[in-house]
Short mmCIF file of C-alpha atoms and ligand atoms in Angstrom, two decimals:
data_model
loop_
_atom_site.label_atom_id
_atom_site.label_comp_id
_atom_site.label_asym_id
_atom_site.label_seq_id
_atom_site.Cartn_x
_atom_site.Cartn_y
_atom_site.Cartn_z
CA UNK A 11 43.92 207.18 107.27
CA UNK A 12 43.70 203.58 108.32
CA UNK A 13 45.91 202.20 111.03
CA UNK A 14 47.65 199.00 109.99
CA UNK A 15 46.29 196.04 111.89
CA UNK A 16 48.70 194.69 114.50
CA UNK A 17 50.44 191.52 113.47
CA UNK A 18 48.61 188.52 114.79
CA UNK A 19 50.28 185.17 115.29
CA UNK A 20 48.46 183.49 112.44
CA UNK A 21 49.49 186.23 110.01
CA UNK A 22 53.15 185.84 110.88
CA UNK A 23 55.29 185.41 107.77
CA UNK A 24 56.99 182.21 108.91
CA UNK A 25 59.69 181.33 106.39
CA UNK A 26 58.66 178.29 104.45
CA UNK A 27 61.07 175.52 103.58
CA UNK A 28 60.60 176.21 99.90
CA UNK A 29 61.74 179.85 100.22
CA UNK A 30 65.06 179.59 102.01
CA UNK A 31 68.31 177.66 102.07
CA UNK A 32 69.03 175.05 104.75
CA UNK A 33 71.50 177.46 106.36
CA UNK A 34 68.70 179.94 106.89
CA UNK A 35 66.20 177.33 107.95
CA UNK A 36 68.53 176.18 110.75
CA UNK A 37 68.21 179.72 112.13
CA UNK A 38 64.56 180.45 111.38
CA UNK A 39 62.63 177.20 111.86
CA UNK A 40 60.94 176.32 115.14
CA UNK A 41 60.33 179.90 116.32
CA UNK A 42 57.21 180.94 118.22
CA UNK A 43 54.59 182.77 116.13
CA UNK A 44 55.56 186.42 115.65
CA UNK A 45 53.67 188.80 117.89
CA UNK A 46 54.55 192.23 119.27
CA UNK A 47 56.21 191.71 122.62
CA UNK A 48 56.41 187.98 122.07
CA UNK A 49 59.51 185.95 122.80
CA UNK A 50 61.90 185.38 119.90
CA UNK A 51 62.92 182.00 121.30
CA UNK A 52 60.68 179.21 122.49
CA UNK A 53 60.60 178.92 126.29
CA UNK A 54 61.88 176.01 128.36
CA UNK A 55 58.62 174.33 129.34
CA UNK A 56 58.80 172.72 132.76
CA UNK A 57 55.61 170.87 133.48
CA UNK A 58 54.78 167.18 133.72
CA UNK A 59 51.07 167.84 133.53
CA UNK A 60 48.63 169.83 131.43
CA UNK A 61 45.12 170.88 132.38
CA UNK A 62 42.63 168.69 130.55
CA UNK A 63 39.39 166.81 130.92
CA UNK A 64 37.13 164.62 128.85
CA UNK A 65 38.20 162.55 125.86
CA UNK A 66 41.58 163.88 124.64
CA UNK A 67 41.53 165.59 121.25
CA UNK A 68 44.27 165.02 118.64
CA UNK A 69 47.47 166.83 119.60
CA UNK A 70 46.13 167.95 122.98
CA UNK A 71 48.85 168.17 125.63
CA UNK A 72 48.09 165.89 128.55
CA UNK A 73 51.27 164.62 130.19
CA UNK A 74 54.99 165.18 129.69
CA UNK A 75 55.83 161.65 128.54
CA UNK A 76 53.18 161.73 125.82
CA UNK A 77 53.96 165.10 124.28
CA UNK A 78 55.05 168.56 125.40
CA UNK A 79 55.70 171.98 123.85
CA UNK A 80 59.25 171.52 125.22
CA UNK A 81 59.99 169.21 122.26
CA UNK A 82 57.98 170.71 119.44
CA UNK A 83 60.13 173.64 118.19
CA UNK A 84 63.17 171.35 117.85
CA UNK A 85 61.11 168.59 116.24
CA UNK A 86 59.68 171.06 113.75
CA UNK A 87 63.08 172.56 112.89
CA UNK A 88 64.86 169.23 112.42
CA UNK A 89 62.08 167.87 110.18
CA UNK A 90 62.18 171.02 108.06
CA UNK A 91 65.94 170.58 107.58
CA UNK A 92 65.69 166.87 106.69
CA UNK A 93 62.95 167.61 104.18
CA UNK A 94 64.64 170.45 102.34
CA UNK A 95 65.62 168.47 99.22
CA UNK A 96 62.03 167.44 98.69
CA UNK A 97 61.45 171.02 97.71
CA UNK A 98 64.22 170.94 95.11
CA UNK A 99 62.94 167.64 93.73
CA UNK A 100 59.32 168.78 93.70
CA UNK A 101 58.29 166.31 96.36
CA UNK A 102 56.40 166.97 99.57
CA UNK A 103 57.43 169.96 101.63
CA UNK A 104 55.34 169.05 104.62
CA UNK A 105 55.09 165.98 106.77
CA UNK A 106 55.24 164.86 110.36
CA UNK A 107 57.66 166.56 112.75
CA UNK A 108 60.77 164.80 114.01
CA UNK A 109 60.50 162.67 117.15
CA UNK A 110 63.04 163.53 119.83
CA UNK A 111 64.32 160.84 122.23
CA UNK A 112 66.48 160.68 125.36
CA UNK A 113 69.52 159.58 123.32
CA UNK A 114 70.59 158.45 119.89
CA UNK A 115 70.32 154.87 121.14
CA UNK A 116 66.73 155.45 122.30
CA UNK A 117 65.92 156.71 118.78
CA UNK A 118 67.67 153.66 117.27
CA UNK A 119 65.76 151.34 119.63
CA UNK A 120 62.49 152.93 118.52
CA UNK A 121 63.44 152.54 114.83
CA UNK A 122 64.27 148.85 115.39
CA UNK A 123 60.79 148.37 116.87
CA UNK A 124 59.53 148.74 113.26
CA UNK A 125 60.94 145.26 112.50
CA UNK A 126 58.24 142.56 112.75
CA UNK A 127 58.98 139.66 115.11
CA UNK A 128 61.63 137.38 113.57
CA UNK A 129 62.30 139.80 110.69
CA UNK A 130 65.72 139.92 109.08
CA UNK A 131 67.81 143.09 109.42
CA UNK A 132 70.68 143.80 107.02
CA UNK A 133 73.23 146.04 108.70
CA UNK A 134 76.71 147.39 107.88
CA UNK A 135 79.44 145.33 109.56
CA UNK A 136 80.97 148.65 110.51
CA UNK A 137 78.39 150.85 112.18
CA UNK A 138 78.04 152.60 115.50
CA UNK A 139 79.17 149.82 117.83
CA UNK A 140 76.27 150.10 120.27
CA UNK A 141 73.77 149.79 117.38
CA UNK A 142 75.44 146.46 116.58
CA UNK A 143 75.38 145.47 120.27
CA UNK A 144 71.64 146.22 120.44
CA UNK A 145 70.95 144.24 117.26
CA UNK A 146 72.95 141.29 118.61
CA UNK A 147 71.06 141.43 121.88
CA UNK A 148 67.70 141.47 120.09
CA UNK A 149 68.84 138.60 117.85
CA UNK A 150 69.84 136.55 120.90
CA UNK A 151 66.36 137.08 122.34
CA UNK A 152 64.84 135.83 119.06
CA UNK A 153 63.24 139.17 118.22
CA UNK A 154 65.00 139.51 114.86
CA UNK A 155 67.84 138.14 112.75
CA UNK A 156 70.91 140.10 111.67
CA UNK A 157 73.06 139.90 108.54
CA UNK A 158 76.15 142.12 108.55
CA UNK A 159 77.49 143.31 105.18
CA UNK A 160 80.15 145.56 103.69
CA UNK A 161 77.89 148.52 103.01
CA UNK A 162 80.18 149.91 100.30
CA UNK A 163 79.71 146.68 98.28
CA UNK A 164 76.33 147.42 96.66
CA UNK A 165 75.98 143.97 95.05
CA UNK A 166 76.61 142.24 98.39
CA UNK A 167 74.06 144.44 100.19
CA UNK A 168 71.43 143.89 97.48
CA UNK A 169 71.98 140.12 97.64
CA UNK A 170 71.63 140.15 101.44
CA UNK A 171 68.47 142.25 101.22
CA UNK A 172 66.88 139.83 98.72
CA UNK A 173 67.90 136.78 100.74
CA UNK A 174 69.26 133.49 99.51
CA UNK A 175 67.91 129.94 99.72
CA UNK A 176 65.47 129.65 102.62
CA UNK A 177 66.04 133.25 103.74
CA UNK A 178 63.02 135.48 103.38
CA UNK A 179 63.79 138.97 102.05
CA UNK A 180 64.98 141.44 104.67
CA UNK A 181 62.39 143.33 106.71
CA UNK A 182 64.74 146.24 107.34
CA UNK A 183 67.86 147.62 105.72
CA UNK A 184 69.83 149.60 108.28
CA UNK A 185 72.28 152.05 106.73
CA UNK A 186 74.93 154.24 108.17
CA UNK A 187 76.76 156.43 105.67
CA UNK A 188 79.49 157.42 106.12
CA UNK A 189 80.00 154.56 108.59
CA UNK A 190 81.35 154.97 112.09
CA UNK A 191 84.32 154.65 112.34
CA UNK A 192 85.47 153.40 108.90
CA UNK A 193 83.97 156.22 106.76
CA UNK A 194 82.65 153.77 104.17
CA UNK A 195 80.04 155.32 101.87
CA UNK A 196 76.89 153.44 100.83
CA UNK A 197 75.07 154.05 97.54
CA UNK A 198 71.95 155.09 99.43
CA UNK A 199 69.54 155.57 96.49
CA UNK A 200 70.48 152.23 94.85
CA UNK A 201 70.18 150.33 98.14
CA UNK A 202 66.86 151.99 98.99
CA UNK A 203 65.48 150.91 95.59
CA UNK A 204 66.60 147.30 96.15
CA UNK A 205 65.13 147.25 99.66
CA UNK A 206 61.80 148.73 98.58
CA UNK A 207 61.66 146.14 95.77
CA UNK A 208 61.34 143.41 98.41
CA UNK A 209 59.16 145.48 100.75
CA UNK A 210 61.90 146.24 103.29
CA UNK A 211 62.01 149.48 105.23
CA UNK A 212 65.18 151.58 105.10
CA UNK A 213 66.52 153.45 108.11
CA UNK A 214 69.60 155.66 107.73
CA UNK A 215 71.70 156.72 110.71
CA UNK A 216 72.82 160.08 109.29
CA UNK A 217 74.60 161.32 112.41
CA UNK A 218 77.98 161.83 110.67
CA UNK A 219 76.48 163.89 107.84
CA UNK A 220 73.81 166.11 109.46
CA UNK A 221 70.88 167.31 107.30
CA UNK A 222 73.08 170.03 105.82
CA UNK A 223 75.34 167.47 104.17
CA UNK A 224 72.96 164.58 103.39
CA UNK A 225 69.16 164.20 103.22
CA UNK A 226 68.33 160.46 103.25
CA UNK A 227 64.57 161.06 102.88
CA UNK A 228 65.23 162.70 99.52
CA UNK A 229 67.27 159.61 98.58
CA UNK A 230 64.19 157.49 99.35
CA UNK A 231 64.86 156.31 102.92
CA UNK A 232 61.86 155.73 105.18
CA UNK A 233 63.36 156.91 108.47
CA UNK A 234 66.41 159.03 109.37
CA UNK A 235 68.03 158.60 112.77
CA UNK A 236 70.33 161.08 114.49
CA UNK A 237 72.42 161.10 117.59
CA UNK A 238 71.50 164.72 118.35
CA UNK A 239 74.30 164.55 120.92
CA UNK A 240 76.77 165.06 118.07
CA UNK A 241 76.59 167.84 115.42
CA UNK A 242 72.97 168.90 115.84
CA UNK A 243 73.42 170.00 119.46
CA UNK A 244 77.11 170.47 118.72
CA UNK A 245 78.62 171.54 122.05
CA UNK A 246 79.23 168.24 123.87
CA UNK A 247 76.78 169.20 126.59
CA UNK A 248 73.67 167.08 125.97
CA UNK A 249 72.76 163.49 125.08
CA UNK A 250 69.72 163.28 122.79
CA UNK A 251 68.45 161.47 119.72
CA UNK A 252 65.80 161.89 117.05
CA UNK A 253 64.00 160.16 114.19
CA UNK A 254 62.50 161.81 111.11
CA UNK A 255 60.13 160.23 108.60
CA UNK A 256 57.77 161.41 105.85
CA UNK A 257 55.31 158.62 106.58
CA UNK A 258 52.61 159.61 109.10
CA UNK A 259 51.96 155.95 110.00
CA UNK A 260 55.66 155.31 110.80
CA UNK A 261 55.78 158.59 112.72
CA UNK A 262 52.80 157.47 114.81
CA UNK A 263 54.52 154.15 115.60
CA UNK A 264 57.76 155.89 116.63
CA UNK A 265 55.86 158.30 118.87
CA UNK A 266 53.86 155.41 120.35
CA UNK A 267 57.12 153.57 121.09
CA UNK A 268 58.49 156.64 122.85
CA UNK A 269 55.31 157.04 124.90
CA UNK A 270 55.21 153.38 125.94
CA UNK A 271 58.92 152.73 126.50
CA UNK A 272 59.46 156.12 128.05
CA UNK A 273 62.91 157.15 126.74
CA UNK A 274 61.90 160.81 126.63
CA UNK A 275 64.05 163.90 126.35
CA UNK A 276 64.31 166.51 129.10
CA UNK A 277 63.09 170.05 128.37
CA UNK A 278 66.45 171.72 129.06
CA UNK A 279 68.32 169.29 126.82
CA UNK A 280 65.96 169.90 123.91
CA UNK A 281 66.18 173.65 124.42
CA UNK A 282 70.00 173.40 124.28
CA UNK A 283 69.80 171.26 121.14
CA UNK A 284 67.67 173.88 119.38
CA UNK A 285 70.09 176.58 120.50
CA UNK A 286 72.91 174.49 119.05
CA UNK A 287 71.02 173.92 115.81
CA UNK A 288 70.96 177.68 115.16
CA UNK A 289 74.71 177.62 114.39
CA UNK A 290 74.73 174.24 112.61
CA UNK A 291 75.73 175.72 109.25
CA UNK A 292 78.59 177.78 110.69
CA UNK A 293 79.92 174.85 112.69
CA UNK A 294 79.58 172.20 110.00
CA UNK A 295 81.04 174.38 107.27
CA UNK A 296 84.07 175.34 109.35
CA UNK A 297 84.63 171.82 110.71
CA UNK A 298 84.31 170.37 107.22
CA UNK A 299 86.77 172.86 105.72
CA UNK A 300 89.22 172.09 108.55
CA UNK A 301 88.79 168.34 108.01
CA UNK A 302 89.40 168.62 104.27
CA UNK A 303 92.63 170.56 104.83
CA UNK A 304 93.87 168.23 107.61
CA UNK A 305 93.04 165.11 105.56
CA UNK A 306 95.09 166.45 102.64
CA UNK A 307 98.07 167.22 104.88
CA UNK A 308 97.80 163.90 106.74
CA UNK A 309 97.71 161.95 103.46
CA UNK A 310 101.14 163.41 102.61
CA UNK A 311 102.62 162.95 106.10
CA UNK A 312 105.45 160.41 106.49
CA UNK A 313 104.09 159.35 109.90
CA UNK A 314 100.76 158.26 108.42
CA UNK A 315 100.05 154.84 106.92
CA UNK A 316 96.46 155.50 105.78
CA UNK A 317 93.84 158.25 105.86
CA UNK A 318 90.14 157.60 105.32
CA UNK A 319 88.15 160.71 104.44
CA UNK A 320 85.51 160.72 101.68
CA UNK A 321 86.64 164.18 100.59
CA UNK A 322 90.05 162.91 99.44
CA UNK A 323 89.92 162.26 95.68
CA UNK A 324 91.66 158.90 96.19
CA UNK A 325 89.29 157.69 98.92
CA UNK A 326 87.21 154.62 97.95
CA UNK A 327 84.01 156.48 98.94
CA UNK A 328 84.84 159.75 97.18
CA UNK A 329 82.80 159.51 93.97
CA UNK A 330 79.71 158.22 95.75
CA UNK A 331 79.96 160.84 98.50
CA UNK A 332 80.41 163.61 95.91
CA UNK A 333 77.27 162.41 94.11
CA UNK A 334 74.92 162.08 97.08
CA UNK A 335 76.25 164.51 99.69
CA UNK A 336 76.69 168.30 99.89
CA UNK A 337 80.14 167.96 101.44
CA UNK A 338 82.17 165.25 103.13
CA UNK A 339 81.68 165.80 106.84
CA UNK A 340 84.36 166.36 109.45
CA UNK A 341 85.34 162.87 110.64
CA UNK A 342 88.69 161.42 109.57
CA UNK A 343 89.98 157.87 110.03
CA UNK A 344 93.75 157.87 110.58
CA UNK A 345 96.16 154.93 110.81
CA UNK A 346 99.58 156.14 111.92
CA UNK A 347 102.68 154.28 110.74
CA UNK A 348 103.75 152.07 113.63
CA UNK A 349 100.49 150.29 114.51
CA UNK A 350 98.35 150.35 117.64
CA UNK A 351 101.23 151.44 119.91
CA UNK A 352 101.80 154.49 117.69
CA UNK A 353 98.04 155.17 117.72
CA UNK A 354 97.99 155.15 121.53
CA UNK A 355 101.11 157.33 121.60
CA UNK A 356 99.48 159.80 119.21
CA UNK A 357 96.38 160.11 121.39
CA UNK A 358 98.63 160.57 124.45
CA UNK A 359 100.77 163.24 122.77
CA UNK A 360 98.18 165.79 121.66
CA UNK A 361 97.78 169.00 123.66
CA UNK A 362 95.00 170.95 121.91
CA UNK A 363 93.05 167.99 120.54
CA UNK A 364 91.09 166.29 123.30
CA UNK A 365 91.48 162.53 123.83
CA UNK A 366 87.81 161.57 124.15
CA UNK A 367 85.04 159.54 122.63
CA UNK A 368 81.97 161.09 121.00
CA UNK A 369 82.22 163.52 118.11
CA UNK A 370 80.55 166.46 116.43
CA UNK A 371 81.31 169.09 119.07
CA UNK A 372 82.98 172.43 118.42
CA UNK A 373 86.19 171.03 119.92
CA UNK A 374 88.44 168.58 118.09
CA UNK A 375 88.65 165.12 119.67
CA UNK A 376 90.37 161.85 118.84
CA UNK A 377 90.42 158.25 120.03
CA UNK A 378 91.69 154.82 119.06
CA UNK A 379 88.43 152.98 118.49
CA UNK A 380 89.59 149.46 119.31
CA UNK A 381 90.23 150.56 122.89
CA UNK A 382 86.60 149.48 123.25
CA UNK A 383 86.18 145.69 123.48
CA UNK A 384 82.79 146.07 121.75
CA UNK A 385 84.22 147.74 118.62
CA UNK A 386 84.00 145.52 115.54
CA UNK A 387 87.08 143.24 115.24
CA UNK A 388 87.36 144.18 111.55
CA UNK A 389 88.14 147.79 112.51
CA UNK A 390 91.96 148.00 112.45
CA UNK A 391 93.62 148.09 115.89
CA UNK A 392 95.51 151.23 114.92
CA UNK A 393 92.53 153.25 113.60
CA UNK A 394 92.30 156.66 115.28
CA UNK A 395 89.03 158.48 114.67
CA UNK A 396 89.41 162.25 114.49
CA UNK A 397 86.39 164.50 115.04
CA UNK A 398 87.53 167.80 113.61
CA UNK A 399 86.15 170.88 115.35
CA UNK A 400 85.98 174.57 114.52
CA UNK A 401 89.33 175.76 115.94
CA UNK A 402 91.91 177.49 113.74
CA UNK A 403 93.14 174.85 111.33
CA UNK A 404 96.80 175.87 111.70
CA UNK A 405 96.63 175.33 115.48
CA UNK A 406 95.04 171.91 114.91
CA UNK A 407 97.72 170.98 112.39
CA UNK A 408 100.67 172.09 114.55
CA UNK A 409 99.38 169.98 117.45
CA UNK A 410 98.69 166.92 115.29
CA UNK A 411 101.99 167.20 113.43
CA UNK A 412 103.95 167.46 116.70
CA UNK A 413 102.02 164.52 118.20
CA UNK A 414 102.70 162.41 115.09
CA UNK A 415 106.41 163.26 115.31
CA UNK A 416 106.39 162.08 118.96
CA UNK A 417 104.33 158.95 118.24
CA UNK A 418 106.13 157.87 115.06
CA UNK A 419 109.78 158.86 115.66
CA UNK A 420 110.92 157.49 112.28
CA UNK A 421 108.74 160.11 110.62
CA UNK A 422 110.22 163.05 112.52
C1 LIG B 523 76.96 158.52 119.02
C2 LIG B 523 76.27 157.79 117.94
C3 LIG B 523 75.08 157.09 118.19
C4 LIG B 523 74.48 156.95 119.56
O1 LIG B 523 73.95 158.15 120.04
P1 LIG B 523 73.85 158.53 121.61
O2 LIG B 523 73.30 159.90 121.56
O3 LIG B 523 75.23 158.41 122.18
O4 LIG B 523 72.92 157.53 122.23
C5 LIG B 523 74.46 156.48 117.11
N1 LIG B 523 74.98 156.52 115.87
C6 LIG B 523 76.11 157.18 115.60
C7 LIG B 523 76.64 157.21 114.20
C8 LIG B 523 76.80 157.84 116.62
O5 LIG B 523 77.95 158.47 116.34
#
């Protein structure tokens, strides 16, 4: 009788992206190699410094700002999730890992470093407000030029990307879809094709969708950006960001930017983000189901003037979202009847919902976006952004319905 050989790490049957669904991959990717007695979870690695001498070899760990095993399991798992559609479409299943940053904004800053000096950036007029602030700041310093467009208007975006008159074609098309906070939906594949036609790079901030709902790389985008703070980590307890690309040269530039500019993630934060990622499918599916139900009820509520949610059949972004996404996300734009005063009253009247900024946590939050002076002036004053969490939908509805009755007395 022969004794079976003990499992060795390099024989471990690590699930491959082509074998399993994204729901499974969120649980199984980024694990240490299987070995008897080995840890199921990657450890928190607390060291600034690695033992080394001589000329560094590729991938060798040297120093915590350059690269550390504290980041790698999360970077591997997120890249596997973003790349999953490539399997379905017969495209590459492998590629560089994600690049984790200290915040979503640090990841966005790194992605903007891909624009050559003086290059033109086409950007949605409604996008994460601090992205627009950063672009404006870089434009004022002469680093780049910015053209803001209605991202749902494909013809207008294509025209801006091509440039008119003396304008050179854009160097970068920045997309956010659905947009924060207006929930506009871009035709990502069509816009990517137009941008690539003129040699522009395409970056998609896919924070609202998560890789379970939308895979921009499969739609042709060059780089995906996430505020990991939101759904990926999912528990409102860390601030982190990440980029993902299929292109090894772009990956190298993003990593080099992180190394030089130093906006690196802490080991504990990345460990928490990977822990959060394990339940991404459960959280997103529940939050999305809750959001769909609440959006339907809100659309029929007498205290509501307008609801924006791509999952509503009447929403301007519905057909596009249905074609390019695997769901509609869990963010709702709500304009109560009665204007900005009613919006403030609504936010003040909730008991279970939390008045707060940010989004994508397990808890439901809401805020009137124009309370920030930096929010785009074309966002309506009375727009309340709801981030729907995973609580019982009937509890969420009772609280919202009562708050609407208090905020919009005529609707009571
Ligand atoms: C929150 C957010 C960001 C910024 O991320 P931070 O982690 O807060 O730096 C960028 N884009 C979108 C769509 C966001 O919601």
